[in-house]
Coordinates of C-alpha atoms and ligand atoms in Angstrom, one line a residue:
X215 CA 28.6 2.7 29.5
X216 CA 28.2 5.7 27.3
X217 CA 30.0 5.3 24.0
X218 CA 31.0 8.9 23.6
X219 CA 34.7 9.2 23.0
X220 CA 37.0 12.2 22.2
X221 CA 37.5 11.0 18.6
X222 CA 33.8 10.7 18.2
X223 CA 33.3 14.3 19.3
X224 CA 36.0 15.5 16.9
X225 CA 34.6 13.5 14.0
X226 CA 31.1 14.7 14.8
X227 CA 32.3 18.3 14.8
X228 CA 33.9 17.8 11.3
X229 CA 30.8 16.2 9.9
X230 CA 28.7 19.0 11.4
X231 CA 30.5 21.4 8.9
X232 CA 28.5 19.8 6.0
X233 CA 25.5 19.1 8.2
X234 CA 25.7 15.3 7.9
X235 CA 26.2 14.3 11.5
X236 CA 25.3 10.6 12.1
X237 CA 22.5 10.1 14.5
X238 CA 24.4 8.1 17.0
X239 CA 26.9 10.8 17.8
X240 CA 24.9 14.0 17.5
X241 CA 22.8 13.0 20.4
X242 CA 25.7 12.5 22.8
X243 CA 27.6 15.5 21.6
X244 CA 24.8 18.0 22.2
X245 CA 23.7 16.3 25.4
X246 CA 26.8 17.7 27.0
X247 CA 25.7 21.3 26.5
X248 CA 23.3 23.1 28.9
X249 CA 19.8 23.0 27.5
X250 CA 16.4 24.6 28.3
X251 CA 15.2 21.8 30.6
X252 CA 17.0 19.3 32.8
X253 CA 15.9 15.7 33.5
X254 CA 16.1 14.4 37.1
X255 CA 19.1 12.1 37.8
X256 CA 19.3 9.0 39.9
X257 CA 21.7 6.2 40.7
X258 CA 18.9 4.0 41.9
X259 CA 16.3 4.1 39.1
X260 CA 13.5 6.4 38.1
X261 CA 9.7 6.1 37.6
X262 CA 8.2 8.8 35.4
X263 CA 4.4 8.8 35.3
X264 CA 1.5 11.2 34.9
X265 CA 0.9 11.3 38.7
X266 CA 3.4 12.2 41.4
X267 CA 1.8 9.8 44.0
X268 CA 1.9 6.9 41.6
X269 CA 5.5 7.6 40.6
X270 CA 6.5 7.7 44.3
X271 CA 4.9 4.3 44.7
X272 CA 7.0 2.9 41.9
X273 CA 10.2 4.5 43.3
X274 CA 9.5 3.0 46.7
X275 CA 9.2 -0.5 45.1
X276 CA 12.6 0.1 43.4
X277 CA 14.0 1.0 46.8
X278 CA 12.6 -2.2 48.3
X279 CA 14.5 -4.3 45.7
X280 CA 11.9 -4.5 43.0
X281 CA 13.1 -4.4 39.4
X282 CA 11.6 -2.1 36.6
X283 CA 8.7 -4.5 36.1
X284 CA 7.7 -4.6 39.8
X285 CA 7.9 -0.8 39.8
X286 CA 5.9 -0.4 36.6
X287 CA 3.2 -2.8 37.8
X288 CA 3.0 -1.1 41.2
X289 CA 2.8 2.3 39.5
X290 CA 0.1 1.1 37.1
X291 CA -2.1 -0.2 40.0
X292 CA -1.5 3.0 41.9
X293 CA -2.6 5.0 38.9
X294 CA -5.9 3.1 39.0
X295 CA -6.4 4.7 42.4
X296 CA -4.8 8.2 41.9
X297 CA -5.5 8.9 38.2
X298 CA -9.0 7.5 37.5
X299 CA -9.4 9.4 34.3
X300 CA -6.9 6.9 32.6
X301 CA -5.3 4.7 35.2
X302 CA -7.5 1.7 35.3
X303 CA -8.6 -1.8 36.1
X304 CA -11.4 -1.7 33.5
X305 CA -9.2 -0.9 30.5
X306 CA -6.2 -2.3 28.7
X307 CA -2.8 -1.5 27.3
X308 CA 0.6 -2.6 26.1
X309 CA 4.0 -2.9 27.6
X310 CA 7.5 -3.3 26.3
X311 CA 10.4 -4.3 28.5
X312 CA 14.1 -5.0 28.4
X313 CA 15.7 -6.7 31.5
X314 CA 19.2 -7.8 32.0
X315 CA 19.9 -11.5 32.5
X316 CA 18.7 -14.8 31.1
X317 CA 15.3 -15.8 29.6
X318 CA 12.5 -16.1 32.1
X319 CA 10.8 -18.8 30.1
X320 CA 11.4 -21.3 32.9
X321 CA 9.2 -19.6 35.4
X322 CA 5.8 -21.1 36.2
X323 CA 3.0 -19.8 34.0
X324 CA 5.4 -18.2 31.4
X325 CA 6.9 -21.2 29.7
X326 CA 6.4 -21.7 25.9
X327 CA 4.9 -18.3 25.4
X328 CA 7.8 -16.5 26.9
X329 CA 10.3 -18.7 25.0
X330 CA 8.6 -17.8 21.7
X331 CA 8.2 -14.1 22.5
X332 CA 11.5 -13.1 24.0
X333 CA 14.1 -11.4 22.0
X334 CA 17.7 -11.8 23.2
X335 CA 19.3 -8.3 23.0
X336 CA 22.8 -7.6 24.4
X337 CA 23.1 -8.9 28.0
X338 CA 19.3 -9.2 28.4
X339 CA 15.9 -10.1 27.0
X340 CA 13.2 -7.9 25.5
X341 CA 9.5 -8.8 25.3
X342 CA 6.2 -7.0 24.7
X343 CA 2.8 -7.7 26.4
X344 CA -0.5 -7.3 24.6
X345 CA -3.3 -6.7 27.1
X346 CA -5.5 -4.8 24.8
X347 CA -9.2 -5.3 25.5
X348 CA -11.1 -7.7 23.2
X349 CA -14.5 -7.7 21.7
X350 CA -17.0 -9.9 23.5
X351 CA -18.2 -13.1 21.7
X352 CA -21.6 -11.7 21.0
X353 CA -20.1 -8.6 19.2
X354 CA -20.5 -8.3 15.5
X355 CA -19.6 -5.8 12.8
X356 CA -22.8 -3.8 12.7
X357 CA -22.9 -3.3 16.4
X358 CA -23.0 0.5 16.4
X359 CA -25.1 1.1 13.2
X360 CA -28.4 2.8 13.6
X361 CA -31.6 2.2 11.6
X362 CA -30.4 4.4 8.7
X363 CA -27.0 2.7 8.6
X364 CA -25.2 5.5 10.3
X365 CA -22.9 5.2 13.3
X366 CA -24.7 5.8 16.6
X367 CA -21.9 7.7 18.4
X368 CA -23.6 7.6 21.8
X369 CA -23.9 3.9 21.6
X370 CA -20.3 3.5 20.4
X371 CA -18.8 5.6 23.2
X372 CA -21.1 6.1 26.1
X373 CA -23.0 2.9 26.5
X374 CA -22.3 -0.5 28.2
X375 CA -22.0 -1.9 24.7
X376 CA -19.0 0.3 24.1
X377 CA -17.0 -1.7 26.7
X378 CA -14.6 -4.3 25.5
X379 CA -13.4 -7.1 27.8
X380 CA -10.8 -5.5 30.1
X381 CA -7.2 -6.6 29.8
X382 CA -5.2 -4.5 32.4
X383 CA -5.4 -7.0 35.3
X384 CA -4.4 -9.9 33.2
X385 CA -1.6 -8.0 31.6
X386 CA -0.1 -6.7 34.8
X387 CA -0.5 -10.1 36.4
X388 CA 1.3 -11.8 33.5
X389 CA 4.2 -9.5 33.3
X390 CA 4.7 -9.4 37.1
X391 CA 4.6 -13.2 37.3
X392 CA 7.1 -13.7 34.5
X393 CA 9.4 -10.8 34.9
X394 CA 9.0 -9.3 38.3
X395 CA 11.1 -10.0 41.4
X396 CA 8.6 -9.4 44.2
X397 CA 5.2 -11.0 44.7
X398 CA 1.9 -9.6 43.2
X399 CA 0.7 -8.9 46.8
X400 CA 3.8 -6.8 47.5
X401 CA 3.4 -4.6 44.4
X402 CA -0.3 -4.2 45.0
X403 CA 0.1 -3.2 48.7
X404 CA 0.7 0.6 48.1
X405 CA -2.3 0.9 45.7
X406 CA -4.5 -0.9 48.3
X407 CA -3.3 1.5 51.0
X408 CA -4.0 4.5 48.8
X409 CA -7.5 3.3 48.1
X410 CA -8.2 2.3 51.7
X411 CA -6.7 5.2 53.6
X412 CA -7.4 7.8 50.9
X413 CA -5.3 10.3 49.1
X414 CA -5.2 14.0 49.3
X415 CA -6.8 15.3 46.1
X416 CA -4.4 17.5 44.1
X417 CA -5.5 20.4 41.9
X418 CA -5.1 18.4 38.6
X419 CA -7.4 15.6 39.8
X420 CA -9.9 18.0 41.3
X421 CA -10.0 19.9 38.0
X422 CA -10.3 16.7 35.9
X423 CA -13.2 15.4 38.1
X424 CA -15.0 18.7 37.9
X425 CA -14.7 18.7 34.1
X426 CA -16.0 15.1 34.0
X427 CA -18.9 15.8 36.4
X428 CA -21.7 15.8 33.7
X429 CA -20.5 12.4 32.4
X430 CA -20.0 10.8 35.9
X431 CA -23.3 12.2 37.1
X432 CA -25.2 10.1 34.4
X433 CA -24.3 6.8 36.1
X434 CA -25.5 6.2 39.7
X435 CA -22.4 4.2 40.6
X436 CA -20.0 6.7 39.2
X437 CA -22.0 9.5 40.9
X438 CA -21.6 7.8 44.3
X439 CA -17.9 6.9 43.7
X440 CA -16.7 10.2 42.3
X441 CA -19.2 12.8 43.3
X442 CA -20.0 11.5 46.7
X443 CA -23.2 12.4 48.6
X444 CA -23.0 16.0 47.6
X445 CA -23.0 15.6 43.8
X446 CA -19.7 17.4 43.7
X447 CA -16.3 15.9 43.1
X448 CA -13.9 16.0 46.1
X449 CA -12.2 19.4 46.4
X450 CA -8.5 19.9 46.1
X451 CA -6.9 19.3 49.5
X452 CA -9.6 17.0 50.7
X453 CA -9.0 13.3 51.5
X454 CA -10.7 10.9 49.1
X455 CA -11.1 7.2 50.0
X456 CA -12.2 4.4 47.6
X457 CA -13.1 1.4 49.8
X458 CA -14.8 -0.6 47.0
X459 CA -11.7 -0.3 44.8
X460 CA -9.5 -1.3 47.8
X461 CA -11.6 -4.5 48.1
X462 CA -11.3 -5.3 44.5
X463 CA -7.5 -4.8 44.6
X464 CA -7.3 -7.0 47.7
X465 CA -9.1 -9.7 45.8
X466 CA -6.5 -9.5 43.0
X467 CA -3.7 -9.6 45.6
X468 CA -5.1 -12.7 47.1
X469 CA -6.2 -14.6 44.0
X470 CA -4.3 -13.1 41.1
X471 CA -6.1 -12.6 37.9
X472 CA -8.9 -14.9 39.1
X473 CA -9.7 -12.1 41.7
X474 CA -11.0 -10.0 38.8
X475 CA -12.0 -12.4 35.9
X476 CA -13.9 -14.8 38.2
X477 CA -15.8 -14.5 41.5
X478 CA -17.6 -11.5 42.9
X479 CA -16.0 -8.8 40.6
X480 CA -16.9 -10.8 37.5
X481 CA -20.4 -11.4 38.8
X482 CA -20.9 -7.7 39.4
X483 CA -19.6 -6.8 36.0
X484 CA -21.8 -9.3 34.2
X485 CA -24.9 -8.4 36.2
X486 CA -24.3 -4.7 35.1
X487 CA -24.0 -5.7 31.5
X488 CA -27.3 -7.6 31.6
X489 CA -29.1 -4.6 33.1
X490 CA -28.2 -2.5 30.0
X491 CA -27.0 -3.1 26.4
X492 CA -23.7 -4.7 27.4
X493 CA -22.5 -7.9 25.8
X494 CA -19.8 -9.1 28.2
X495 CA -20.5 -12.5 29.7
X496 CA -18.7 -14.7 32.2
X497 CA -17.1 -16.8 29.4
X498 CA -15.6 -13.6 27.9
X499 CA -14.0 -12.7 31.2
X500 CA -12.8 -16.2 32.1
X501 CA -11.3 -16.8 28.7
X502 CA -9.5 -13.5 28.4
X503 CA -5.7 -13.9 28.2
X504 CA -3.0 -11.3 28.0
X505 CA -0.2 -12.3 25.6
X506 CA 3.6 -12.1 25.6
X507 CA 4.6 -11.2 22.1
X508 CA 7.8 -10.4 20.2
X509 CA 8.5 -6.7 20.2
X510 CA 8.8 -5.1 16.8
X511 CA 12.5 -4.4 16.2
X512 CA 13.8 -1.6 13.9
X513 CA 17.4 -0.6 13.3
X514 CA 18.2 3.1 12.9
X515 CA 21.2 4.8 11.2
X516 CA 24.0 4.8 13.7
X517 CA 23.1 1.4 15.0
X518 CA 20.4 2.2 17.6
X519 CA 17.7 -0.5 17.9
X520 CA 14.1 0.6 18.4
X521 CA 11.9 -1.9 20.3
X522 CA 8.2 -1.1 20.0
X523 CA 4.7 -2.5 20.1
X524 CA 3.5 -4.7 17.2
X525 CA -0.1 -4.6 16.0
X526 CA -2.6 -3.9 17.3
X527 CA -0.2 -1.3 18.8
X528 CA 1.3 1.7 17.0
X529 CA 4.8 0.4 16.4
X530 CA 4.5 -0.3 12.7
X531 CA 3.5 3.3 12.0
X532 CA 6.3 4.6 14.3
X533 CA 9.0 2.5 12.4
X534 CA 7.6 3.5 9.1
X535 CA 7.9 7.1 10.0
X536 CA 11.4 6.7 11.3
X537 CA 12.5 4.9 8.2
X538 CA 10.9 7.5 5.8
X539 CA 12.4 10.4 7.7
X540 CA 15.8 9.0 8.6
X541 CA 17.7 9.9 5.4
X542 CA 16.1 13.3 5.1
X543 CA 18.7 15.1 7.2
X544 CA 16.3 16.7 9.5
X545 CA 19.2 17.7 11.7
X546 CA 20.4 19.9 8.9
X547 CA 16.9 21.4 8.2
X548 CA 16.6 22.3 11.9
X549 CA 14.3 21.5 14.8
X550 CA 10.7 22.6 14.0
X551 CA 11.7 24.6 10.9
X552 CA 9.1 24.7 8.1
X553 CA 11.0 22.2 5.9
X554 CA 11.3 19.8 8.8
X555 CA 7.6 20.1 9.8
X556 CA 6.6 19.7 6.2
X557 CA 8.5 16.5 5.7
X558 CA 7.2 15.1 9.1
X559 CA 3.6 16.0 8.3
X560 CA 3.7 14.5 4.8
X561 CA 5.4 11.3 6.1
X562 CA 2.7 11.1 8.8
X563 CA -0.1 11.3 6.2
X564 CA 1.5 8.5 4.2
X565 CA 2.1 6.3 7.2
X566 CA -1.4 6.9 8.6
X567 CA -2.9 6.0 5.3
X568 CA -1.2 2.6 5.6
X569 CA -2.2 2.3 9.2
X570 CA -5.9 2.9 8.5
X571 CA -6.0 0.4 5.6
X572 CA -3.7 -2.4 6.7
X573 CA -3.4 -2.6 10.4
X574 CA -5.6 -4.7 12.7
X575 CA -5.5 -7.5 15.3
X576 CA -2.8 -9.9 13.8
X577 CA -4.4 -12.8 15.7
X578 CA -7.4 -12.6 13.3
X579 CA -6.2 -10.6 10.2
X580 CA -3.1 -11.0 8.1
X581 CA -1.1 -7.8 8.6
X582 CA 1.8 -7.2 6.1
X583 CA 4.1 -6.0 8.9
X584 CA 7.4 -6.9 7.3
X585 CA 6.5 -5.1 4.1
X586 CA 5.2 -2.0 5.9
X587 CA 8.4 -1.6 8.0
X588 CA 10.8 -2.5 5.2
X589 CA 13.3 0.0 3.9
X590 CA 12.0 -0.6 0.4
X591 CA 8.5 0.5 1.4
X592 CA 10.0 3.6 3.2
X593 CA 11.9 4.5 0.0
X594 CA 8.7 4.1 -2.1
X595 CA 6.8 6.4 0.4
X596 CA 9.7 8.9 0.4
X597 CA 9.5 9.1 -3.4
X598 CA 5.8 10.1 -3.1
X599 CA 6.6 12.9 -0.8
X600 CA 6.7 16.3 -2.5
X601 CA 9.4 18.5 -0.9
X602 CA 7.8 21.9 -1.7
X603 CA 4.1 21.2 -1.6
X604 CA 1.6 19.5 0.7
X605 CA -0.2 16.7 -1.1
X606 CA -3.9 17.0 -0.1
X607 CA -5.4 14.1 1.7
X608 CA -8.0 13.7 -1.1
X609 CA -5.2 13.0 -3.5
X610 CA -4.0 10.1 -1.3
X611 CA -7.4 8.7 -0.5
X612 CA -10.9 9.9 -0.8
X613 CA -13.0 9.9 2.4
X614 CA -14.5 12.8 4.2
X615 CA -14.3 13.1 8.0
X616 CA -13.6 14.7 11.3
X617 CA -14.6 14.9 14.9
X618 CA -13.1 16.5 18.0
X619 CA -12.4 14.5 21.1
X620 CA -11.3 14.1 24.6
X621 CA -8.7 11.4 24.5
X622 CA -7.2 10.1 27.6
X623 CA -4.7 7.4 28.2
X624 CA -1.6 7.3 30.4
X625 CA 2.0 6.3 29.9
X626 CA 4.7 5.5 32.4
X627 CA 8.4 4.7 31.9
X628 CA 10.7 3.0 34.4
X629 CA 14.4 2.4 34.6
X630 CA 16.0 0.4 37.4
X631 CA 19.5 0.3 38.9
X632 CA 20.6 -2.4 36.4
X633 CA 19.3 -0.7 33.3
X634 CA 16.1 -2.7 33.2
X635 CA 13.6 -0.6 31.2
X636 CA 9.8 -0.7 31.0
X637 CA 7.5 1.5 28.8
X638 CA 3.8 0.9 29.3
X639 CA 0.7 2.7 28.1
X640 CA -2.8 1.9 29.3
X641 CA -6.2 3.4 28.6
X642 CA -9.9 3.5 29.2
X643 CA -10.1 5.2 25.7
X644 CA -11.8 8.4 26.7
X645 CA -11.1 10.2 30.0
X646 CA -13.1 8.1 32.5
X647 CA -14.0 5.6 29.7
X648 CA -17.8 5.5 29.1
X649 CA -18.3 7.0 32.6
X650 CA -20.0 3.8 33.9
X651 CA -18.6 2.1 37.0
X652 CA -19.1 -1.5 38.2
X653 CA -21.4 -1.5 41.2
X654 CA -19.6 -2.7 44.4
X655 CA -16.3 -3.0 42.6
X656 CA -15.2 0.6 42.5
X657 CA -13.8 0.9 39.0
X658 CA -14.8 2.5 35.6
X659 CA -15.3 0.7 32.3
X660 CA -13.6 1.4 29.0
X661 CA -15.3 2.4 25.8
X662 CA -12.6 0.8 23.7
X663 CA -15.1 -0.7 21.2
X664 CA -15.0 2.7 19.5
X665 CA -11.4 2.0 18.4
X666 CA -12.9 -0.6 15.9
X667 CA -14.1 0.5 12.5
X668 CA -17.8 0.9 13.3
X669 CA -18.4 1.6 9.6
X670 CA -15.7 1.8 6.9
X671 CA -15.3 5.5 5.9
X672 CA -16.8 6.8 9.1
X673 CA -14.4 8.4 11.5
X674 CA -13.9 7.2 15.1
X675 CA -13.5 9.7 18.0
X676 CA -10.0 10.5 16.9
X677 CA -11.0 11.3 13.4
X678 CA -9.3 8.1 12.2
X679 CA -11.0 6.7 9.1
X680 CA -10.2 3.0 9.4
X681 CA -10.8 0.1 7.1
X682 CA -12.5 -3.3 7.0
X683 CA -9.5 -5.1 8.6
X684 CA -10.3 -3.4 11.9
X685 CA -14.1 -4.3 11.8
X686 CA -15.7 -5.6 15.0
X687 CA -15.5 -9.4 15.4
X688 CA -15.8 -11.7 18.4
X689 CA -12.6 -11.9 20.4
X690 CA -10.8 -9.4 18.2
X691 CA -8.7 -6.6 19.7
X692 CA -9.3 -3.1 18.3
X693 CA -6.4 -1.3 16.5
X694 CA -4.6 1.1 18.8
X695 CA -2.2 4.0 18.5
X696 CA -0.5 3.2 21.8
X697 CA 3.2 2.8 21.2
X698 CA 5.3 2.1 24.3
X699 CA 8.9 2.1 22.9
X700 CA 12.5 1.4 24.0
X701 CA 15.6 2.5 22.2
X702 CA 18.8 0.5 22.7
X703 CA 22.3 1.8 22.1
X704 CA 24.4 0.5 19.2
X705 CA 26.5 -1.4 21.8
X706 CA 23.3 -3.4 22.7
X707 CA 23.0 -1.6 26.1
X708 CA 19.6 -0.2 27.1
X709 CA 19.1 3.5 26.7
X710 CA 15.6 5.1 26.4
X711 CA 12.0 4.3 27.4
X712 CA 9.2 6.5 26.1
X713 CA 5.6 6.5 25.1
X714 CA 2.5 8.8 25.5
X715 CA -1.2 9.1 25.7
X716 CA -3.0 11.2 23.1
X717 CA -5.2 8.9 21.0
X718 CA -4.2 9.1 17.3
X719 CA -1.4 11.5 18.3
X720 CA 0.5 9.0 20.3
X721 CA 2.6 7.7 17.5
X722 CA 3.7 11.1 16.3
X723 CA 4.5 12.2 19.8
X724 CA 6.8 9.2 20.3
X725 CA 8.3 9.9 16.9
X726 CA 9.2 13.4 17.8
X727 CA 10.7 12.5 21.2
X728 CA 13.0 10.0 19.4
X729 CA 13.8 12.5 16.6
X730 CA 14.4 15.3 19.1
X731 CA 16.7 13.1 21.1
X732 CA 18.6 11.2 18.4
X733 CA 18.5 13.5 15.4
X734 CA 18.4 17.0 16.9
X735 CA 20.5 16.1 19.9
X736 CA 18.3 17.6 22.6
X737 CA 18.7 16.2 26.1
X738 CA 15.8 14.0 27.4
X739 CA 13.9 16.8 29.2
X740 CA 14.2 19.3 26.3
X741 CA 13.3 16.6 23.7
X742 CA 10.1 15.9 25.6
X743 CA 9.2 19.6 26.3
X744 CA 9.8 20.9 22.7
X745 CA 6.6 21.8 20.9
X746 CA 5.1 19.0 18.7
X747 CA 3.1 18.8 15.6
X748 CA 0.7 16.2 14.3
X749 CA -0.9 15.1 11.0
X750 CA -2.9 11.9 10.3
X751 CA -4.1 12.3 6.7
X752 CA -7.7 12.9 7.7
X753 CA -8.6 15.6 8.7
X754 CA -6.3 17.2 6.1
X755 CA -4.5 19.5 8.5
X756 CA -1.4 19.9 10.6
X757 CA -2.0 20.4 14.4
X758 CA 0.6 22.7 16.0
X759 CA 1.3 23.1 19.6
X760 CA 2.1 26.6 20.9
X761 CA 5.6 27.6 20.1
X762 CA 6.0 27.2 16.4
X763 CA 7.0 30.6 15.1
X764 CA 4.7 32.7 12.9
X765 CA 7.1 32.8 10.0
X766 CA 7.5 29.0 10.1
X767 CA 3.7 28.8 10.0
X768 CA 3.6 31.2 7.0
X769 CA 6.0 29.0 5.1
X770 CA 4.0 25.9 5.8
X771 CA 0.8 27.7 4.7
X772 CA 2.5 28.6 1.4
X773 CA 3.2 24.9 0.8
X774 CA -0.5 24.2 1.1
X775 CA -0.8 23.1 4.7
X776 CA -3.9 23.9 6.7
X777 CA -2.6 24.7 10.1
X778 CA -4.6 24.3 13.3
X779 CA -3.4 25.6 16.7
X780 CA -4.1 23.0 19.4
X781 CA -3.4 22.8 23.1
X782 CA -0.7 20.6 24.4
X783 CA -0.6 17.1 22.9
X784 CA 0.5 13.9 24.8
X785 CA 2.4 13.3 28.0
X786 CA 5.6 11.6 27.1
X787 CA 7.0 10.5 30.5
X788 CA 10.4 9.1 29.6
X789 CA 13.6 7.7 31.2
X790 CA 17.1 7.0 30.1
X791 CA 19.8 4.7 31.3
X792 CA 23.4 6.1 31.2
X793 CA 25.3 3.2 32.7
X794 CA 26.3 1.6 36.0
X795 CA 28.4 4.5 37.1
X796 CA 26.3 7.4 35.7
X797 CA 22.9 6.1 36.7
X798 CA 19.7 7.2 34.9
X799 CA 17.7 10.3 33.9
X800 CA 14.0 10.8 33.8
X801 CA 11.4 13.4 33.0
X802 CA 7.6 13.8 33.4
X803 CA 6.2 15.7 30.4
X804 CA 5.6 19.3 31.6
X805 CA 2.4 19.4 29.6
X806 CA 0.6 17.4 32.3
X807 CA 0.9 17.1 36.0
X808 CA 3.2 14.2 36.8
X809 CA 6.6 13.5 38.3
X810 CA 9.8 11.6 37.7
X811 CA 10.4 10.0 41.1
X812 CA 13.9 8.8 42.0
X813 CA 14.6 5.6 43.8
X814 CA 17.7 6.4 45.9
X815 CA 17.2 7.6 49.4
X816 CA 17.9 11.3 50.0
X817 CA 21.4 11.9 51.4
Ligands
LIG273 N1 -7.8 4.3 22.7 C1 -6.8 4.9 22.0 C2 -5.9 4.0 21.4 O1 -5.7 2.9 21.9 O2 -5.3 4.3 20.4

């Protein structure tokens, strides 16, 4: 049920006169008005992902009676086939879900962990899944240092040593077993069919493979998988089959996680590691576990609850930003006005400073999460923020840095007929990971080890200058910016699922989708499409997407900001639940190819 009522509209209109419209109402009031873009609507659920074929797989699973988890898992496995630049078996990720109904702790294989991790919210339960890759046992802090003590960037990003123990298959298996309705074999079937029978290559995939050709050409297995006999990637319009990947997927359907972490796939992966500088051994694979964890919970003005990913995910920084910005009346200052962008950029710098210093894998390092997301800390940070002048990064901390990059990750959001929500973000780190594929198994490996601090003070590929807490250590999971997030209505009903790829820009992308929807009152599609900005302390600059006006930029420049024009950032595929009667809304971010596929059958 939507909570908009006539008295709420009238009250909101009155409050608008002095610009102080509470968050909860402004969103619903403005939602009624026609806006630039429209989300798709469905009564049977929606899957929004970065690839149309994969979204269609998820929607089909919803039509077959699967819930949001079944659809998210089916879509994720399909992305491993249709979107090899980021969809994956060889990477890792995070997932946040809310499902109606009782605890699932009684299910086989979920027990005590589910009971400890689940959060009862309204008429359902919320839980998060950590399937971030982990450092192999033989990894140590100086892994990527060269003879002169510098960071060997090639080793950190393009070698077998850059690969951390993959988590995706364990994560998808765990969440499907504990929270799905269908069997693993049922949700894997469409991905197997796509790999076996082949898919017709679309223009986006053809362009992406062509761009990655130099990387894929360096590895003989990737060359044969992605560039075929000709040395050229499959052309747009041609059919592309992946029989080795189909065999691996069939093994997982038959044996569950053991089909990946043990047996022939594990043997092939370990053999490859031994041929090069890789560190992953059988015991790393067989002992890898995805974990159910309590989602991080923040309360916003107006009563909305934000459920997001705890460390090593990006949720702490997202909540910090929301708490710093909430009382600053951005709705009054205006969407993407100079004063709004200035406040957002300065808050981002303060929050990223904390991120880089404090955040790490909480299983190995004590992270002061409660302090960082407290209102008291947000108030302290807000007091540091100068309203008329940019505070240079060097005043906040004193490290040099910078590096460009080619980040690639992928996010999908699902809503089902009952309001079940799933937000999940997975990654190989770079597009196509380290470019190296496992012989005979048909999938690419991640280069996630670069998300650790290779050397304090030295930037990683995203320009993030991170601290000792995130140093490489056996079994540790590297700090991530991935921030799959749900927002619940003040009534306790589910509302919004969002998230994004984009490396260090993920957190600020999610922030702006939420602010655009809740504070500026844009509908879901317009909230996602609106130009975004990003700042992360180092480099000391604000990145602006196209569409921020020249006079706004001039004002920001006069406050001391160095502005950098960047291409589109992120791909915030998002969905919203309106209620039993109204159904749901969804949008694929127009920045990237993708689709929001609806589950009901056409009339
Ligand atoms: N690999 C990018 C991230 O996890 O933040």
